[in-house]
Amino acid sequence: MTDSFEKFRQQDDERVNEQIEKYLPMIELERSAYIQAEYGRLMAVMGTAYIGEDGNDVIFHEPEEEVLNAETPLPGDPYQINLDELVEMTGWQKKIYRLGTWSYTRFYNARPEDRERLKLLRSMWNRLMDHQLCTDLEIKALVSGHDDYIKSKTSYSVKVIM
């Protein structure tokens, strides 16, 4: 009984390792392509406050103290934002003080198709980092949409409307 279980576990580990080697680079490429396409917007929210779970303001990627004390503070690097943050930040809110009252708005808006793609990437990334197999549906969604997603984020065509 123990030998068959051990054999099954080894086969499972081999499949997970194959998925890690094959799909993690694709996931990271898509994350990087999204950040490249949204670089300016992401940089604009780095160092700003959103409402945390406890209701208090939390600074998103707060600059380190030596950066704050520098004569010319360096902005944060959007490539440091991980998939969990990319997905979660679309649901965060921030407070804006206007005309003697507080207004609430989304911290970061993303297109619905980007949000869904980022959720898929996050799910697969976390599963593989936990050394678990991704489902066939996840793999199919990643592989079938990979080229189109990369193309949509890296090709910039300007349409002139007359």
JSON list of C-alpha atoms in Angstrom, two decimals:
[
{"chain": "A", "resi": 1, "resn": "MET", "atom": "CA", "xyz": [0.00, 0.00, 0.00]},
{"chain": "A", "resi": 2, "resn": "THR", "atom": "CA", "xyz": [2.75, 2.45, 0.89]},
{"chain": "A", "resi": 3, "resn": "ASP", "atom": "CA", "xyz": [4.75, 1.68, -2.26]},
{"chain": "A", "resi": 4, "resn": "SER", "atom": "CA", "xyz": [1.80, 2.38, -4.57]},
{"chain": "A", "resi": 5, "resn": "PHE", "atom": "CA", "xyz": [1.04, 5.62, -2.71]},
{"chain": "A", "resi": 6, "resn": "GLU", "atom": "CA", "xyz": [4.67, 6.70, -2.98]},
{"chain": "A", "resi": 7, "resn": "LYS", "atom": "CA", "xyz": [4.71, 5.88, -6.69]},
{"chain": "A", "resi": 8, "resn": "PHE", "atom": "CA", "xyz": [1.53, 7.89, -7.23]},
{"chain": "A", "resi": 9, "resn": "ARG", "atom": "CA", "xyz": [2.99, 10.82, -5.29]},
{"chain": "A", "resi": 10, "resn": "GLN", "atom": "CA", "xyz": [6.17, 10.75, -7.38]},
{"chain": "A", "resi": 11, "resn": "GLN", "atom": "CA", "xyz": [4.13, 10.80, -10.59]},
{"chain": "A", "resi": 12, "resn": "ASP", "atom": "CA", "xyz": [2.11, 13.70, -9.24]},
{"chain": "A", "resi": 13, "resn": "ASP", "atom": "CA", "xyz": [5.29, 15.59, -8.31]},
{"chain": "A", "resi": 14, "resn": "GLU", "atom": "CA", "xyz": [6.66, 15.01, -11.81]},
{"chain": "A", "resi": 15, "resn": "ARG", "atom": "CA", "xyz": [3.47, 16.43, -13.37]},
{"chain": "A", "resi": 16, "resn": "VAL", "atom": "CA", "xyz": [3.58, 19.48, -11.08]},
{"chain": "A", "resi": 17, "resn": "ASN", "atom": "CA", "xyz": [7.23, 20.09, -11.97]},
{"chain": "A", "resi": 18, "resn": "GLU", "atom": "CA", "xyz": [6.36, 19.83, -15.67]},
{"chain": "A", "resi": 19, "resn": "GLN", "atom": "CA", "xyz": [3.57, 22.36, -15.21]},
{"chain": "A", "resi": 20, "resn": "ILE", "atom": "CA", "xyz": [5.90, 24.68, -13.28]},
{"chain": "A", "resi": 21, "resn": "GLU", "atom": "CA", "xyz": [8.51, 24.57, -16.04]},
{"chain": "A", "resi": 22, "resn": "LYS", "atom": "CA", "xyz": [5.96, 25.04, -18.80]},
{"chain": "A", "resi": 23, "resn": "TYR", "atom": "CA", "xyz": [3.37, 27.47, -17.41]},
{"chain": "A", "resi": 24, "resn": "LEU", "atom": "CA", "xyz": [5.12, 29.72, -14.86]},
{"chain": "A", "resi": 25, "resn": "PRO", "atom": "CA", "xyz": [7.11, 31.50, -17.61]},
{"chain": "A", "resi": 26, "resn": "MET", "atom": "CA", "xyz": [3.87, 32.07, -19.56]},
{"chain": "A", "resi": 27, "resn": "ILE", "atom": "CA", "xyz": [2.16, 33.46, -16.48]},
{"chain": "A", "resi": 28, "resn": "GLU", "atom": "CA", "xyz": [5.06, 35.79, -15.70]},
{"chain": "A", "resi": 29, "resn": "LEU", "atom": "CA", "xyz": [5.19, 36.95, -19.31]},
{"chain": "A", "resi": 30, "resn": "GLU", "atom": "CA", "xyz": [1.51, 37.91, -19.19]},
{"chain": "A", "resi": 31, "resn": "ARG", "atom": "CA", "xyz": [1.94, 39.67, -15.83]},
{"chain": "A", "resi": 32, "resn": "SER", "atom": "CA", "xyz": [4.85, 41.65, -17.23]},
{"chain": "A", "resi": 33, "resn": "ALA", "atom": "CA", "xyz": [2.94, 42.49, -20.42]},
{"chain": "A", "resi": 34, "resn": "TYR", "atom": "CA", "xyz": [0.02, 43.81, -18.37]},
{"chain": "A", "resi": 35, "resn": "ILE", "atom": "CA", "xyz": [2.33, 45.93, -16.25]},
{"chain": "A", "resi": 36, "resn": "GLN", "atom": "CA", "xyz": [4.11, 47.23, -19.34]},
{"chain": "A", "resi": 37, "resn": "ALA", "atom": "CA", "xyz": [0.79, 48.25, -20.90]},
{"chain": "A", "resi": 38, "resn": "GLU", "atom": "CA", "xyz": [-0.51, 49.87, -17.69]},
{"chain": "A", "resi": 39, "resn": "TYR", "atom": "CA", "xyz": [2.84, 51.14, -16.39]},
{"chain": "A", "resi": 40, "resn": "GLY", "atom": "CA", "xyz": [1.86, 54.80, -15.99]},
{"chain": "A", "resi": 41, "resn": "ARG", "atom": "CA", "xyz": [-1.44, 54.05, -14.27]},
{"chain": "A", "resi": 42, "resn": "LEU", "atom": "CA", "xyz": [0.20, 51.58, -11.91]},
{"chain": "A", "resi": 43, "resn": "MET", "atom": "CA", "xyz": [3.01, 53.99, -11.09]},
{"chain": "A", "resi": 44, "resn": "ALA", "atom": "CA", "xyz": [0.41, 56.66, -10.30]},
{"chain": "A", "resi": 45, "resn": "VAL", "atom": "CA", "xyz": [-1.20, 54.53, -7.55]},
{"chain": "A", "resi": 46, "resn": "MET", "atom": "CA", "xyz": [2.06, 53.43, -5.96]},
{"chain": "A", "resi": 47, "resn": "GLY", "atom": "CA", "xyz": [2.56, 55.30, -2.71]},
{"chain": "A", "resi": 48, "resn": "THR", "atom": "CA", "xyz": [-1.10, 56.31, -2.43]},
{"chain": "A", "resi": 49, "resn": "ALA", "atom": "CA", "xyz": [-3.57, 55.27, 0.25]},
{"chain": "A", "resi": 50, "resn": "TYR", "atom": "CA", "xyz": [-6.49, 52.87, 0.06]},
{"chain": "A", "resi": 51, "resn": "ILE", "atom": "CA", "xyz": [-8.94, 51.77, 2.72]},
{"chain": "A", "resi": 52, "resn": "GLY", "atom": "CA", "xyz": [-7.63, 48.66, 4.49]},
{"chain": "A", "resi": 53, "resn": "GLU", "atom": "CA", "xyz": [-9.65, 45.84, 6.04]},
{"chain": "A", "resi": 54, "resn": "ASP", "atom": "CA", "xyz": [-9.66, 47.64, 9.39]},
{"chain": "A", "resi": 55, "resn": "GLY", "atom": "CA", "xyz": [-11.03, 50.84, 7.82]},
{"chain": "A", "resi": 56, "resn": "ASN", "atom": "CA", "xyz": [-7.77, 52.75, 8.15]},
{"chain": "A", "resi": 57, "resn": "ASP", "atom": "CA", "xyz": [-5.71, 54.06, 5.27]},
{"chain": "A", "resi": 58, "resn": "VAL", "atom": "CA", "xyz": [-2.97, 51.76, 3.99]},
{"chain": "A", "resi": 59, "resn": "ILE", "atom": "CA", "xyz": [-0.24, 53.01, 1.68]},
{"chain": "A", "resi": 60, "resn": "PHE", "atom": "CA", "xyz": [0.17, 50.85, -1.44]},
{"chain": "A", "resi": 61, "resn": "HIS", "atom": "CA", "xyz": [3.86, 50.01, -1.85]},
{"chain": "A", "resi": 62, "resn": "GLU", "atom": "CA", "xyz": [4.91, 52.69, 0.58]},
{"chain": "A", "resi": 63, "resn": "PRO", "atom": "CA", "xyz": [8.38, 54.03, -0.30]},
{"chain": "A", "resi": 64, "resn": "GLU", "atom": "CA", "xyz": [11.18, 53.01, 2.04]},
{"chain": "A", "resi": 65, "resn": "GLU", "atom": "CA", "xyz": [12.46, 55.64, 4.47]},
{"chain": "A", "resi": 66, "resn": "GLU", "atom": "CA", "xyz": [15.73, 56.25, 2.63]},
{"chain": "A", "resi": 67, "resn": "VAL", "atom": "CA", "xyz": [13.74, 56.94, -0.54]},
{"chain": "A", "resi": 68, "resn": "LEU", "atom": "CA", "xyz": [11.48, 59.39, 1.32]},
{"chain": "A", "resi": 69, "resn": "ASN", "atom": "CA", "xyz": [14.52, 61.22, 2.72]},
{"chain": "A", "resi": 70, "resn": "ALA", "atom": "CA", "xyz": [16.25, 61.50, -0.66]},
{"chain": "A", "resi": 71, "resn": "GLU", "atom": "CA", "xyz": [16.39, 64.90, -2.35]},
{"chain": "A", "resi": 72, "resn": "THR", "atom": "CA", "xyz": [14.59, 63.52, -5.40]},
{"chain": "A", "resi": 73, "resn": "PRO", "atom": "CA", "xyz": [12.41, 60.61, -4.27]},
{"chain": "A", "resi": 74, "resn": "LEU", "atom": "CA", "xyz": [12.28, 57.73, -6.70]},
{"chain": "A", "resi": 75, "resn": "PRO", "atom": "CA", "xyz": [8.86, 56.43, -7.65]},
{"chain": "A", "resi": 76, "resn": "GLY", "atom": "CA", "xyz": [8.01, 52.81, -6.98]},
{"chain": "A", "resi": 77, "resn": "ASP", "atom": "CA", "xyz": [8.57, 50.17, -9.61]},
{"chain": "A", "resi": 78, "resn": "PRO", "atom": "CA", "xyz": [5.28, 48.71, -10.92]},
{"chain": "A", "resi": 79, "resn": "TYR", "atom": "CA", "xyz": [7.08, 45.45, -11.78]},
{"chain": "A", "resi": 80, "resn": "GLN", "atom": "CA", "xyz": [7.23, 44.81, -8.01]},
{"chain": "A", "resi": 81, "resn": "ILE", "atom": "CA", "xyz": [3.44, 44.43, -7.94]},
{"chain": "A", "resi": 82, "resn": "ASN", "atom": "CA", "xyz": [2.53, 40.75, -7.70]},
{"chain": "A", "resi": 83, "resn": "LEU", "atom": "CA", "xyz": [-0.52, 38.99, -9.13]},
{"chain": "A", "resi": 84, "resn": "ASP", "atom": "CA", "xyz": [-2.36, 38.95, -5.80]},
{"chain": "A", "resi": 85, "resn": "GLU", "atom": "CA", "xyz": [-2.07, 42.73, -5.58]},
{"chain": "A", "resi": 86, "resn": "LEU", "atom": "CA", "xyz": [-3.03, 43.24, -9.22]},
{"chain": "A", "resi": 87, "resn": "VAL", "atom": "CA", "xyz": [-6.27, 41.33, -8.67]},
{"chain": "A", "resi": 88, "resn": "GLU", "atom": "CA", "xyz": [-7.09, 42.64, -5.20]},
{"chain": "A", "resi": 89, "resn": "MET", "atom": "CA", "xyz": [-6.40, 46.32, -5.93]},
{"chain": "A", "resi": 90, "resn": "THR", "atom": "CA", "xyz": [-9.33, 46.41, -8.36]},
{"chain": "A", "resi": 91, "resn": "GLY", "atom": "CA", "xyz": [-11.66, 45.91, -5.39]},
{"chain": "A", "resi": 92, "resn": "TRP", "atom": "CA", "xyz": [-10.05, 48.40, -3.03]},
{"chain": "A", "resi": 93, "resn": "GLN", "atom": "CA", "xyz": [-11.47, 51.85, -2.39]},
{"chain": "A", "resi": 94, "resn": "LYS", "atom": "CA", "xyz": [-9.87, 55.15, -1.51]},
{"chain": "A", "resi": 95, "resn": "LYS", "atom": "CA", "xyz": [-11.20, 58.24, 0.25]},
{"chain": "A", "resi": 96, "resn": "ILE", "atom": "CA", "xyz": [-10.98, 61.61, -1.40]},
{"chain": "A", "resi": 97, "resn": "TYR", "atom": "CA", "xyz": [-11.69, 64.78, 0.57]},
{"chain": "A", "resi": 98, "resn": "ARG", "atom": "CA", "xyz": [-13.84, 67.16, -1.51]},
{"chain": "A", "resi": 99, "resn": "LEU", "atom": "CA", "xyz": [-15.85, 70.19, -0.51]},
{"chain": "A", "resi": 100, "resn": "GLY", "atom": "CA", "xyz": [-15.91, 69.39, 3.18]},
{"chain": "A", "resi": 101, "resn": "THR", "atom": "CA", "xyz": [-16.91, 65.75, 2.77]},
{"chain": "A", "resi": 102, "resn": "TRP", "atom": "CA", "xyz": [-15.38, 62.40, 1.87]},
{"chain": "A", "resi": 103, "resn": "SER", "atom": "CA", "xyz": [-15.99, 60.73, -1.47]},
{"chain": "A", "resi": 104, "resn": "TYR", "atom": "CA", "xyz": [-15.20, 57.09, -2.09]},
{"chain": "A", "resi": 105, "resn": "THR", "atom": "CA", "xyz": [-13.90, 55.78, -5.38]},
{"chain": "A", "resi": 106, "resn": "ARG", "atom": "CA", "xyz": [-12.15, 52.70, -6.68]},
{"chain": "A", "resi": 107, "resn": "PHE", "atom": "CA", "xyz": [-8.45, 52.60, -5.98]},
{"chain": "A", "resi": 108, "resn": "TYR", "atom": "CA", "xyz": [-7.64, 51.16, -9.41]},
{"chain": "A", "resi": 109, "resn": "ASN", "atom": "CA", "xyz": [-9.90, 50.37, -12.36]},
{"chain": "A", "resi": 110, "resn": "ALA", "atom": "CA", "xyz": [-9.14, 47.53, -14.72]},
{"chain": "A", "resi": 111, "resn": "ARG", "atom": "CA", "xyz": [-11.06, 46.33, -17.72]},
{"chain": "A", "resi": 112, "resn": "PRO", "atom": "CA", "xyz": [-13.26, 43.30, -16.92]},
{"chain": "A", "resi": 113, "resn": "GLU", "atom": "CA", "xyz": [-11.38, 41.07, -19.40]},
{"chain": "A", "resi": 114, "resn": "ASP", "atom": "CA", "xyz": [-8.05, 42.04, -17.81]},
{"chain": "A", "resi": 115, "resn": "ARG", "atom": "CA", "xyz": [-9.43, 41.39, -14.33]},
{"chain": "A", "resi": 116, "resn": "GLU", "atom": "CA", "xyz": [-10.60, 37.90, -15.34]},
{"chain": "A", "resi": 117, "resn": "ARG", "atom": "CA", "xyz": [-7.29, 37.11, -17.01]},
{"chain": "A", "resi": 118, "resn": "LEU", "atom": "CA", "xyz": [-5.36, 38.30, -13.95]},
{"chain": "A", "resi": 119, "resn": "LYS", "atom": "CA", "xyz": [-7.57, 36.12, -11.72]},
{"chain": "A", "resi": 120, "resn": "LEU", "atom": "CA", "xyz": [-6.72, 33.09, -13.87]},
{"chain": "A", "resi": 121, "resn": "LEU", "atom": "CA", "xyz": [-3.00, 33.91, -13.72]},
{"chain": "A", "resi": 122, "resn": "ARG", "atom": "CA", "xyz": [-3.13, 34.41, -9.94]},
{"chain": "A", "resi": 123, "resn": "SER", "atom": "CA", "xyz": [-4.98, 31.15, -9.40]},
{"chain": "A", "resi": 124, "resn": "MET", "atom": "CA", "xyz": [-2.51, 29.18, -11.47]},
{"chain": "A", "resi": 125, "resn": "TRP", "atom": "CA", "xyz": [0.53, 30.94, -9.99]},
{"chain": "A", "resi": 126, "resn": "ASN", "atom": "CA", "xyz": [-0.60, 30.28, -6.42]},
{"chain": "A", "resi": 127, "resn": "ARG", "atom": "CA", "xyz": [-1.49, 26.68, -7.18]},
{"chain": "A", "resi": 128, "resn": "LEU", "atom": "CA", "xyz": [1.91, 25.99, -8.76]},
{"chain": "A", "resi": 129, "resn": "MET", "atom": "CA", "xyz": [3.75, 27.81, -5.95]},
{"chain": "A", "resi": 130, "resn": "ASP", "atom": "CA", "xyz": [1.93, 25.53, -3.50]},
{"chain": "A", "resi": 131, "resn": "HIS", "atom": "CA", "xyz": [3.13, 22.59, -5.62]},
{"chain": "A", "resi": 132, "resn": "GLN", "atom": "CA", "xyz": [-0.37, 21.62, -6.70]},
{"chain": "A", "resi": 133, "resn": "LEU", "atom": "CA", "xyz": [-1.57, 20.67, -10.15]},
{"chain": "A", "resi": 134, "resn": "CYS", "atom": "CA", "xyz": [-3.50, 23.18, -12.24]},
{"chain": "A", "resi": 135, "resn": "THR", "atom": "CA", "xyz": [-6.77, 21.98, -13.72]},
{"chain": "A", "resi": 136, "resn": "ASP", "atom": "CA", "xyz": [-7.16, 21.12, -17.38]},
{"chain": "A", "resi": 137, "resn": "LEU", "atom": "CA", "xyz": [-9.60, 24.02, -17.78]},
{"chain": "A", "resi": 138, "resn": "GLU", "atom": "CA", "xyz": [-7.07, 26.49, -16.36]},
{"chain": "A", "resi": 139, "resn": "ILE", "atom": "CA", "xyz": [-4.35, 25.17, -18.63]},
{"chain": "A", "resi": 140, "resn": "LYS", "atom": "CA", "xyz": [-6.61, 25.32, -21.67]},
{"chain": "A", "resi": 141, "resn": "ALA", "atom": "CA", "xyz": [-7.62, 28.91, -20.84]},
{"chain": "A", "resi": 142, "resn": "LEU", "atom": "CA", "xyz": [-4.01, 29.98, -20.34]},
{"chain": "A", "resi": 143, "resn": "VAL", "atom": "CA", "xyz": [-2.63, 28.36, -23.47]},
{"chain": "A", "resi": 144, "resn": "SER", "atom": "CA", "xyz": [-5.50, 29.22, -25.81]},
{"chain": "A", "resi": 145, "resn": "GLY", "atom": "CA", "xyz": [-5.53, 32.89, -24.84]},
{"chain": "A", "resi": 146, "resn": "HIS", "atom": "CA", "xyz": [-1.83, 33.47, -24.28]},
{"chain": "A", "resi": 147, "resn": "ASP", "atom": "CA", "xyz": [-0.79, 34.76, -27.71]},
{"chain": "A", "resi": 148, "resn": "ASP", "atom": "CA", "xyz": [-3.82, 37.01, -28.09]},
{"chain": "A", "resi": 149, "resn": "TYR", "atom": "CA", "xyz": [-3.36, 38.47, -24.61]},
{"chain": "A", "resi": 150, "resn": "ILE", "atom": "CA", "xyz": [0.32, 39.20, -25.17]},
{"chain": "A", "resi": 151, "resn": "LYS", "atom": "CA", "xyz": [-0.46, 40.76, -28.54]},
{"chain": "A", "resi": 152, "resn": "SER", "atom": "CA", "xyz": [-3.22, 42.92, -27.04]},
{"chain": "A", "resi": 153, "resn": "LYS", "atom": "CA", "xyz": [-0.85, 44.26, -24.40]},
{"chain": "A", "resi": 154, "resn": "THR", "atom": "CA", "xyz": [2.28, 44.75, -26.50]},
{"chain": "A", "resi": 155, "resn": "SER", "atom": "CA", "xyz": [1.01, 45.95, -29.88]},
{"chain": "A", "resi": 156, "resn": "TYR", "atom": "CA", "xyz": [0.07, 49.57, -29.93]},
{"chain": "A", "resi": 157, "resn": "SER", "atom": "CA", "xyz": [-1.92, 50.72, -32.90]},
{"chain": "A", "resi": 158, "resn": "VAL", "atom": "CA", "xyz": [-3.32, 54.19, -33.11]},
{"chain": "A", "resi": 159, "resn": "LYS", "atom": "CA", "xyz": [-6.62, 54.69, -34.86]},
{"chain": "A", "resi": 160, "resn": "VAL", "atom": "CA", "xyz": [-7.37, 58.12, -36.25]},
{"chain": "A", "resi": 161, "resn": "ILE", "atom": "CA", "xyz": [-11.06, 58.90, -36.13]},
{"chain": "A", "resi": 162, "resn": "MET", "atom": "CA", "xyz": [-12.17, 61.44, -38.70]}
]
